Amino acid sequence: TIDYDKIKEASAKYPKLKEINYTYGTAGFRMKAEYLESVIFRVGILGGLRSKKLNSKVIGIMITASHNPEADNGVKLVDPSGEMLEQQWEGYATQLANAQSDDDLIAVIKSIVSENGIDESKEASIVYARDTRPSGPKLVAALEEGIKAINVAGGNLGIKSTPQLHYFTYYLNYCEKPAEGSYEELADKLYYEKFAEAFHKAVGDNPCLSPIYIDAANGVGAPKLKELAEWINKINNNVLKVIIINDDINSQGKLNFQCGADYVKTGQKPPFGLTLTTEQRAASLDGDADRIVFYYVDENRTFRLLDGDKIAALAAGFIIELVKTSGLDINVGVVQTAYANGSSHAYLEKELKVPVACVPTGVKYLHHKAQEYDVGVYFEANGHGTVLFSPNALNKIHSAEKRTAEQEKAIKKLQALTELINQTVGDALSDLLFVEAILINRQWTFNQWNSAYTDLPNRLVKVVVENRQIFKTTNAERTLVEPKGLQEKIDKLVAQYKDGRSFVRPSGTEDVVRVYAEASTQKDCDELAFKVAGLVY
Ligand code: NG1
Ligand code: ZN
């Protein structure tokens, strides 16, 4: 049961910083690491409550700040199925984090217990992991104090990628419980085994491609990809040739610095230290390995980015073809955000003739929308995404009866893809294998992949404002409703540019307002972004 005196006593060691107002946003709590100890202690308590509420199912907790600077950190909770925490509980997280005193904290806990009819005597368990940030161990210690204070079983997974934590949480709840071994080792082994086997199935006996350079952002993706690739090549040598760069997780100051998926996507240039030769294949992960973007330079030495939109187009195109060939009655849909390039949207709708939905930024919106299709492909332009196969689709794919040899082959391939993609959350390593498997099946170069459509020139800029909360949006964040009159001014500017599009929204993870612009030339879209930023400032 819950011992409130014990919680109060433990909480005294983690006083809330008076002046800070915390918000559980699209990526959980995220900020400078030194402000997070009290928050993470309390998140341990919330995890315990959530587990009790859900009949002792295992809850996951990840300590990471993804692509943010090394000095930042963050924390988020993962529900039993490996999905993001349910929305109502985000509010509880915020309430807990902001309780000013130990007594206030107890009051908030009691109100969550009573509002949810939580049986305090229920068993509960939590698994948790962290990325490679230097502030990680101290924050893990605070988390463990919180978990202990609420008398809950905790399993430390050590250093893991965010998607590994999601997958292992799902695994513990829905797959056969592992009989032996430490969770820390199992969370690696089960993950490598699953994706390595699925990769071989999906690749079949098609010849492999040229090596791919992977910029691991000097983060957790480096050691994990290294081990995964070893696992893959143990089954069949040389089917995947990865050359990992920016793999220094021990030197301070290197994480995400001038490298990684966010740096490459935002700057539209390769990471520091990587000079590309024509047609050399490369990709960048982010700091917790849940995003990936691919890139190369073409024969004119032009840098070409294959971002989340391109991944979605590649995945949707391949899956649609397989579904057609298989003769199965399965619908496919794609989910994007306002940041999706206009050309990608047009390509999906007009060429692939696939329904496309636009939702607000944030994985939970994309994920939930994607669940409405038999096969839901969702990717944010920044490279975060996955493919969801509904129970209905899985059922059809796995119970397909006697068919022609060609249909049989397509169904086998679809089966392999369902296993190769991490369906709990966007996963840079699983996405890498997924993309690579499609390219191997198609025997495509990056140039062939890229040729599906040409991106409209685009620009994303950040504007630091006094109070970003005054910016309110509607229409999947594409239209501002407040401050009043601003949208009309933006519309007027946009109308002056061919293929112009621009929108403004407050970031959910940083204290900035983001301005996105698109137009038919780079010069135009830079100018448009600059002018819109001027309106916001
Ligand atoms: P914010 O800071 O709300 O724009 C960023 C990304 C999101 C998502 C979250 C979570 C952009 C423009 N925004 O959100 O797509 O990945 O971080 O990490 O890339
Ligand atoms: Zn990330």
XYZ file of C-alpha atoms and ligand atoms in Angstrom:
557
model
C 0.000 0.000 0.000
C 0.982 3.640 -0.234
C 2.811 4.979 2.797
C 2.247 8.725 2.638
C 4.626 9.488 5.484
C 7.390 7.665 3.663
C 6.715 9.657 0.495
C 6.704 12.914 2.406
C 9.990 12.103 4.065
C 11.642 11.108 0.772
C 10.234 14.155 -0.978
C 11.944 16.460 1.510
C 15.236 15.523 -0.180
C 13.893 16.710 -3.543
C 12.292 20.090 -2.938
C 10.594 21.770 -5.859
C 12.418 24.806 -7.221
C 9.996 27.569 -6.291
C 10.287 29.767 -9.330
C 9.792 27.121 -12.001
C 6.525 26.225 -13.642
C 6.724 22.765 -15.191
C 4.646 21.446 -18.083
C 4.425 17.871 -19.316
C 4.497 18.623 -23.053
C 4.691 16.649 -26.294
C 8.006 15.166 -25.210
C 7.337 14.912 -21.462
C 9.300 17.260 -19.206
C 12.361 18.680 -20.908
C 14.748 21.444 -19.781
C 18.156 22.139 -18.243
C 19.104 19.024 -16.295
C 19.640 20.862 -13.013
C 15.949 21.761 -12.758
C 14.746 18.209 -13.076
C 15.573 16.287 -9.910
C 12.350 17.005 -8.030
C 10.333 16.414 -11.182
C 11.897 13.034 -11.841
C 11.480 11.943 -8.225
C 7.773 12.705 -8.631
C 7.547 10.974 -11.999
C 8.656 7.794 -10.184
C 5.621 8.185 -7.932
C 3.336 8.854 -10.883
C 4.619 5.724 -12.645
C 3.675 3.714 -9.575
C 0.167 5.198 -9.523
C -0.266 4.546 -13.234
C 0.818 0.924 -12.845
C -1.597 0.412 -9.928
C -4.379 2.002 -11.932
C -3.717 -0.347 -14.870
C -3.888 -3.544 -12.857
C -0.174 -3.837 -12.170
C 0.886 -3.552 -15.782
C 4.492 -2.430 -16.253
C 5.037 1.292 -16.950
C 8.137 2.580 -18.736
C 10.081 5.738 -17.865
C 12.725 7.218 -20.161
C 15.230 9.856 -19.108
C 16.398 11.707 -22.207
C 16.298 15.048 -23.965
C 16.611 13.549 -27.438
C 18.211 16.023 -29.876
C 18.494 18.854 -27.327
C 21.893 20.121 -26.151
C 23.865 17.920 -23.803
C 23.127 20.140 -20.789
C 19.392 19.475 -21.107
C 17.588 16.403 -19.974
C 14.032 15.211 -19.733
C 11.684 12.464 -18.729
C 8.626 10.792 -20.152
C 6.336 7.972 -19.178
C 5.413 5.106 -21.445
C 2.113 3.234 -21.178
C 2.012 -0.593 -21.054
C 1.522 -1.059 -24.808
C 4.677 0.980 -25.441
C 2.673 4.053 -26.424
C 2.905 7.547 -25.004
C 1.265 8.255 -21.654
C -2.492 8.812 -21.874
C -3.362 12.475 -22.198
C -5.344 12.861 -18.984
C -2.311 11.669 -17.059
C -0.115 14.320 -18.650
C -2.181 16.738 -16.593
C -1.475 14.743 -13.435
C 2.227 14.809 -14.271
C 2.109 18.588 -14.521
C 0.148 18.891 -11.249
C 2.591 16.644 -9.397
C 5.634 18.462 -10.733
C 4.245 21.828 -9.647
C 3.156 20.922 -6.121
C 5.021 23.558 -4.108
C 5.498 21.749 -0.793
C 5.694 18.153 0.391
C 2.186 18.525 1.820
C 0.893 19.804 -1.518
C 2.512 16.803 -3.173
C 0.707 14.393 -0.867
C -2.558 16.198 -1.544
C -2.089 15.864 -5.313
C -1.248 12.156 -5.002
C -4.367 11.603 -2.894
C -6.529 13.416 -5.411
C -5.160 11.285 -8.285
C -5.830 8.151 -6.234
C -9.407 9.108 -5.486
C -10.231 10.497 -8.931
C -9.131 7.239 -10.513
C -10.425 4.866 -7.881
C -6.906 3.494 -7.522
C -6.554 0.459 -5.276
C -3.522 1.407 -3.186
C -2.788 -2.203 -2.331
C -2.237 -3.239 -5.955
C 1.253 -4.359 -6.935
C 3.024 -2.081 -9.390
C 6.152 -2.099 -11.488
C 8.231 0.248 -13.553
C 11.150 -0.191 -15.940
C 13.377 2.756 -16.691
C 16.328 3.693 -18.840
C 18.417 6.722 -19.730
C 20.411 8.013 -22.667
C 24.141 8.853 -22.499
C 23.867 12.348 -20.991
C 26.255 13.072 -18.106
C 23.319 14.195 -15.947
C 21.651 10.790 -16.376
C 22.986 8.896 -13.325
C 21.982 11.622 -10.874
C 18.480 11.795 -12.327
C 18.154 8.015 -12.277
C 19.003 8.161 -8.567
C 16.159 10.658 -8.018
C 13.791 8.446 -9.978
C 14.751 5.424 -7.902
C 14.031 7.365 -4.703
C 10.552 8.146 -6.012
C 9.916 4.548 -7.022
C 11.110 3.357 -3.617
C 9.005 5.923 -1.782
C 5.816 4.528 -3.309
C 6.903 0.911 -2.660
C 6.997 -0.181 -6.244
C 9.227 -2.675 -8.054
C 11.695 -0.958 -10.381
C 13.829 -2.474 -13.141
C 16.821 -0.458 -14.274
C 17.613 -1.036 -17.966
C 20.729 1.130 -17.879
C 21.589 3.015 -21.055
C 19.068 2.385 -23.820
C 17.620 4.159 -26.821
C 14.120 5.574 -26.301
C 12.566 3.014 -28.695
C 14.262 0.146 -26.850
C 12.567 1.279 -23.643
C 9.212 1.473 -25.440
C 9.653 -1.950 -26.985
C 10.768 -3.627 -23.759
C 7.837 -2.118 -21.831
C 5.467 -3.562 -24.428
C 7.325 -6.864 -24.372
C 7.040 -7.301 -20.610
C 3.302 -6.664 -20.737
C 2.253 -8.550 -23.829
C 4.833 -11.198 -24.652
C 6.040 -14.220 -22.747
C 7.819 -13.101 -19.582
C 11.525 -13.797 -19.880
C 12.558 -16.580 -17.512
C 16.072 -15.519 -16.694
C 18.699 -12.842 -17.206
C 18.912 -9.251 -16.060
C 16.447 -6.817 -17.593
C 19.327 -4.624 -18.638
C 20.748 -7.401 -20.843
C 17.398 -8.740 -21.995
C 16.248 -5.346 -23.209
C 19.196 -5.405 -25.625
C 19.166 -9.066 -26.560
C 15.436 -9.386 -27.291
C 15.546 -6.198 -29.330
C 18.548 -7.181 -31.442
C 17.210 -10.676 -31.980
C 13.798 -9.498 -33.119
C 15.001 -6.872 -35.575
C 17.920 -8.901 -36.916
C 15.668 -11.844 -37.752
C 12.976 -9.666 -39.280
C 15.601 -7.901 -41.396
C 16.806 -11.181 -42.870
C 13.262 -12.226 -43.620
C 12.515 -8.921 -45.349
C 15.724 -8.864 -47.366
C 15.522 -12.465 -48.547
C 18.308 -13.389 -50.932
C 18.467 -10.034 -52.681
C 21.987 -8.653 -53.043
C 22.981 -6.021 -50.499
C 23.793 -2.379 -51.290
C 26.844 -0.167 -50.867
C 27.913 0.734 -47.306
C 25.911 3.345 -45.428
C 27.566 5.917 -43.160
C 25.666 6.501 -39.946
C 26.164 9.674 -37.921
C 25.107 8.578 -34.430
C 25.119 12.135 -32.965
C 27.642 10.881 -30.376
C 24.719 9.303 -28.588
C 23.224 6.008 -27.528
C 22.535 4.990 -31.135
C 26.249 4.386 -31.673
C 26.784 1.411 -29.352
C 23.305 0.026 -29.999
C 23.607 0.106 -33.779
C 27.055 -1.424 -33.562
C 25.680 -4.379 -31.619
C 22.590 -4.696 -33.785
C 24.709 -4.769 -36.950
C 26.932 -7.437 -35.406
C 23.839 -9.471 -34.608
C 22.603 -9.111 -38.186
C 25.915 -10.009 -39.744
C 26.272 -13.004 -37.429
C 23.221 -14.523 -39.125
C 24.469 -13.662 -42.580
C 27.661 -11.785 -43.024
C 27.715 -8.635 -45.111
C 24.020 -8.190 -45.657
C 24.255 -4.795 -43.954
C 27.350 -2.650 -44.157
C 27.183 0.249 -41.720
C 30.051 2.571 -40.948
C 29.286 4.450 -37.754
C 30.708 7.942 -37.271
C 30.166 10.446 -34.447
C 30.160 7.528 -32.052
C 31.970 9.193 -29.122
C 29.657 8.855 -26.137
C 32.355 9.447 -23.540
C 33.734 12.909 -24.262
C 31.749 15.739 -22.746
C 30.147 18.291 -25.010
C 29.828 16.131 -28.106
C 26.285 14.825 -27.918
C 24.202 16.331 -30.754
C 26.894 18.961 -31.266
C 27.132 19.872 -34.973
C 25.783 16.473 -35.836
C 22.700 14.324 -35.597
C 19.348 14.205 -37.377
C 18.096 17.575 -36.153
C 21.290 19.392 -37.149
C 21.207 17.870 -40.627
C 17.479 18.387 -41.193
C 17.428 21.972 -39.944
C 20.682 23.049 -41.557
C 20.119 20.998 -44.719
C 23.775 20.046 -44.710
C 25.882 17.047 -43.638
C 27.140 16.749 -40.059
C 30.518 18.038 -39.052
C 33.304 15.700 -40.062
C 31.538 13.961 -42.924
C 32.560 14.873 -46.467
C 30.376 13.035 -48.920
C 31.473 11.735 -52.266
C 28.879 11.464 -55.040
C 26.287 8.786 -54.317
C 27.832 7.920 -50.952
C 24.951 6.897 -48.713
C 24.579 8.421 -45.266
C 22.072 8.884 -42.455
C 21.927 10.700 -39.113
C 20.307 9.574 -35.881
C 19.353 11.863 -33.024
C 20.590 11.682 -29.427
C 18.164 9.000 -28.251
C 17.924 7.165 -31.589
C 14.247 7.652 -32.302
C 14.702 9.766 -35.417
C 16.611 9.241 -38.636
C 17.154 11.193 -41.844
C 19.061 9.956 -44.898
C 21.092 12.016 -47.362
C 23.654 12.051 -50.167
C 25.109 14.421 -52.741
C 24.038 13.923 -56.334
C 26.125 14.113 -59.509
C 25.892 17.939 -59.441
C 27.258 17.976 -55.872
C 23.878 19.079 -54.593
C 23.047 17.937 -51.070
C 19.885 15.830 -51.086
C 17.963 15.150 -47.930
C 15.726 12.093 -47.619
C 13.701 13.115 -44.585
C 10.650 11.688 -42.838
C 8.404 12.662 -45.764
C 10.612 10.725 -48.174
C 10.638 7.747 -45.799
C 6.832 7.828 -45.639
C 6.612 7.942 -49.437
C 9.041 5.034 -49.790
C 7.279 2.934 -47.166
C 3.758 3.695 -48.385
C 4.711 3.037 -52.012
C 6.227 -0.343 -51.214
C 3.419 -1.457 -48.907
C 0.698 -0.408 -51.348
C 2.376 -2.422 -54.082
C 2.635 -5.503 -51.858
C -0.985 -5.178 -50.758
C -2.124 -4.947 -54.382
C -0.084 -7.970 -55.417
C -1.251 -9.963 -52.406
C -4.913 -9.443 -53.248
C -5.657 -8.728 -49.574
C -8.396 -6.281 -48.666
C -6.353 -3.862 -46.553
C -6.447 -0.050 -46.638
C -3.340 2.091 -46.265
C -3.207 5.690 -45.025
C -0.480 8.229 -44.338
C -0.407 10.731 -41.475
C 1.660 13.921 -41.599
C 1.983 17.232 -39.789
C 2.009 20.759 -41.200
C 5.808 20.442 -41.531
C 5.442 17.874 -44.312
C 6.753 19.267 -47.567
C 3.971 20.354 -49.940
C 5.450 18.170 -52.687
C 5.296 15.069 -50.521
C 1.648 15.669 -49.763
C 0.894 16.083 -53.468
C 2.894 12.979 -54.393
C 1.091 10.796 -51.847
C -2.363 11.981 -52.858
C -1.947 12.292 -56.603
C 0.637 9.641 -57.511
C 0.226 6.999 -54.844
C -3.463 7.852 -54.436
C -3.299 7.179 -50.737
C -5.399 9.099 -48.185
C -3.309 11.638 -46.265
C -4.295 13.124 -42.901
C -2.698 16.173 -41.271
C -2.548 16.354 -37.467
C -0.875 18.640 -34.896
C 2.805 18.149 -34.045
C 3.477 15.471 -31.470
C 3.808 11.738 -31.788
C 0.630 10.995 -29.873
C -1.507 12.744 -32.498
C 0.190 10.986 -35.379
C 0.083 7.621 -33.663
C -3.609 7.822 -32.811
C -4.587 8.972 -36.264
C -2.527 6.193 -37.871
C -4.458 3.653 -35.805
C -7.551 4.501 -37.841
C -6.181 2.707 -40.900
C -5.464 -0.990 -41.502
C -1.931 0.102 -42.241
C -1.094 3.581 -40.966
C 2.195 5.127 -42.071
C 3.209 8.145 -40.024
C 6.374 10.197 -40.178
C 7.208 13.679 -39.056
C 9.349 15.534 -41.578
C 12.167 15.498 -39.009
C 12.474 11.721 -39.347
C 10.409 10.440 -36.436
C 7.865 7.842 -37.391
C 6.755 4.283 -37.895
C 4.149 2.101 -39.555
C 1.230 0.629 -37.619
C -0.481 -2.571 -38.674
C -3.939 -2.907 -37.097
C -5.078 -6.210 -35.564
C -7.366 -6.565 -38.587
C -4.463 -6.155 -41.017
C -2.218 -8.506 -39.042
C -4.966 -11.064 -38.974
C -5.441 -10.922 -42.724
C -1.714 -10.985 -43.410
C -1.154 -13.988 -41.160
C -4.191 -16.028 -42.069
C -4.081 -15.582 -45.826
C -5.104 -18.903 -47.372
C -3.871 -20.595 -50.488
C -2.949 -18.109 -53.138
C -0.837 -17.938 -56.246
C 2.926 -18.105 -55.812
C 3.158 -14.380 -56.507
C 0.529 -13.535 -53.906
C 2.199 -15.844 -51.430
C 5.502 -14.032 -51.929
C 3.957 -10.605 -51.383
C 2.220 -11.783 -48.213
C 5.476 -13.227 -46.844
C 7.145 -9.898 -47.469
C 4.342 -8.025 -45.727
C 4.672 -10.368 -42.765
C 8.375 -9.598 -42.557
C 7.681 -5.853 -42.657
C 5.216 -6.096 -39.769
C 8.023 -7.582 -37.691
C 10.740 -5.253 -38.927
C 9.075 -1.994 -37.972
C 8.961 -1.014 -34.291
C 5.237 -0.507 -33.936
C 5.423 0.939 -30.446
C 7.145 4.163 -31.508
C 9.386 5.788 -34.135
C 12.748 4.052 -33.969
C 15.843 5.181 -35.868
C 17.395 1.721 -35.928
C 14.260 -0.148 -36.925
C 13.500 2.565 -39.503
C 17.030 2.241 -40.869
C 16.544 -1.487 -41.380
C 13.062 -0.942 -42.810
C 14.295 1.575 -45.385
C 17.327 -0.530 -46.194
C 15.161 -3.627 -46.692
C 12.881 -1.779 -49.121
C 15.821 -0.364 -51.053
C 17.408 -3.819 -51.207
C 14.172 -5.333 -52.468
C 13.871 -2.617 -55.080
C 17.634 -2.476 -55.744
C 17.369 1.294 -55.636
C 20.054 3.903 -55.093
C 19.251 6.939 -52.916
C 18.945 8.875 -56.154
C 16.208 6.555 -57.393
C 14.439 6.801 -54.055
C 14.716 10.595 -54.151
C 13.360 10.866 -57.695
C 9.741 10.154 -56.654
C 9.190 13.892 -56.157
C 11.205 17.089 -55.696
C 10.923 18.896 -52.375
C 9.790 22.491 -52.441
C 12.542 24.687 -50.976
C 11.725 25.211 -47.310
C 13.027 26.910 -44.210
C 12.387 26.376 -40.518
C 13.441 29.117 -38.104
C 13.088 29.673 -34.388
C 12.042 32.989 -32.916
C 12.639 33.745 -29.243
C 9.664 35.670 -27.919
C 8.703 36.976 -24.537
C 5.766 34.638 -24.071
C 5.106 31.875 -26.541
C 1.856 30.918 -24.820
C 0.065 33.828 -26.508
C 0.338 32.007 -29.864
C -2.767 29.853 -30.332
C -3.417 27.737 -33.413
C -6.158 25.748 -35.108
C -6.504 23.672 -38.309
C -3.758 21.210 -37.299
C -1.577 24.166 -36.332
C -1.651 25.698 -39.796
C -3.672 28.757 -38.773
C -3.106 31.197 -35.915
C -6.168 32.335 -34.014
C -4.182 34.451 -31.564
C -2.652 37.023 -31.426
C -5.575 38.489 -33.305
C -4.869 39.780 -36.792
C -1.488 38.090 -37.177
C -2.738 35.311 -39.451
C -4.153 37.862 -41.918
C -0.751 39.511 -42.121
C 0.934 36.173 -42.749
C -1.616 35.336 -45.457
C -0.872 38.616 -47.209
C 2.847 37.862 -47.267
C 2.341 34.268 -48.418
C 0.177 35.423 -51.324
C 3.171 37.286 -52.752
C 5.172 34.094 -53.372
C 4.717 31.342 -55.931
C 3.854 28.058 -54.176
C 4.152 29.997 -50.923
C 3.083 28.463 -47.625
C 3.981 29.519 -44.124
C 2.736 28.918 -40.613
C 3.648 29.828 -37.063
C 3.278 27.746 -33.901
C 4.722 27.718 -30.397
C 7.196 24.880 -29.792
C 6.140 22.245 -27.297
C 9.715 21.385 -26.363
C 11.661 24.639 -26.461
C 10.953 28.166 -25.348
C 10.580 29.460 -28.910
C 8.052 30.031 -31.661
C 8.709 28.124 -34.895
C 8.213 29.671 -38.301
C 8.020 27.407 -41.328
C 8.021 28.625 -44.924
C 7.947 27.017 -48.310
C 8.121 28.555 -51.798
C 9.218 27.722 -55.307
C 12.801 28.946 -54.824
C 15.155 28.873 -51.860
C 15.612 32.624 -52.056
C 11.857 33.192 -51.909
C 11.234 30.838 -49.028
C 14.125 32.255 -47.008
C 12.718 35.718 -47.577
C 9.214 34.585 -46.664
C 10.453 32.889 -43.470
C 12.401 35.997 -42.558
C 9.442 38.307 -43.101
C 7.021 36.098 -41.182
C 9.554 35.849 -38.351
C 9.610 39.648 -38.371
C 5.839 39.705 -37.798
C 6.132 37.326 -34.858
C 9.008 39.011 -33.131
P 8.260 21.206 -31.092
O 9.377 21.716 -30.264
O 6.903 21.237 -30.430
O 8.279 21.835 -32.457
C 9.729 19.075 -31.765
C 9.543 18.627 -33.185
C 8.378 17.641 -33.221
C 8.584 16.495 -32.248
C 8.937 17.033 -30.864
C 9.291 15.948 -29.882
C 9.785 19.917 -35.265
C 9.392 21.114 -36.035
N 9.221 19.757 -34.065
O 8.515 19.652 -31.338
O 8.209 17.181 -34.528
O 9.574 15.604 -32.724
O 10.010 17.963 -30.938
O 10.631 15.636 -29.851
O 10.590 19.116 -35.743
Zn 14.678 11.716 -30.205
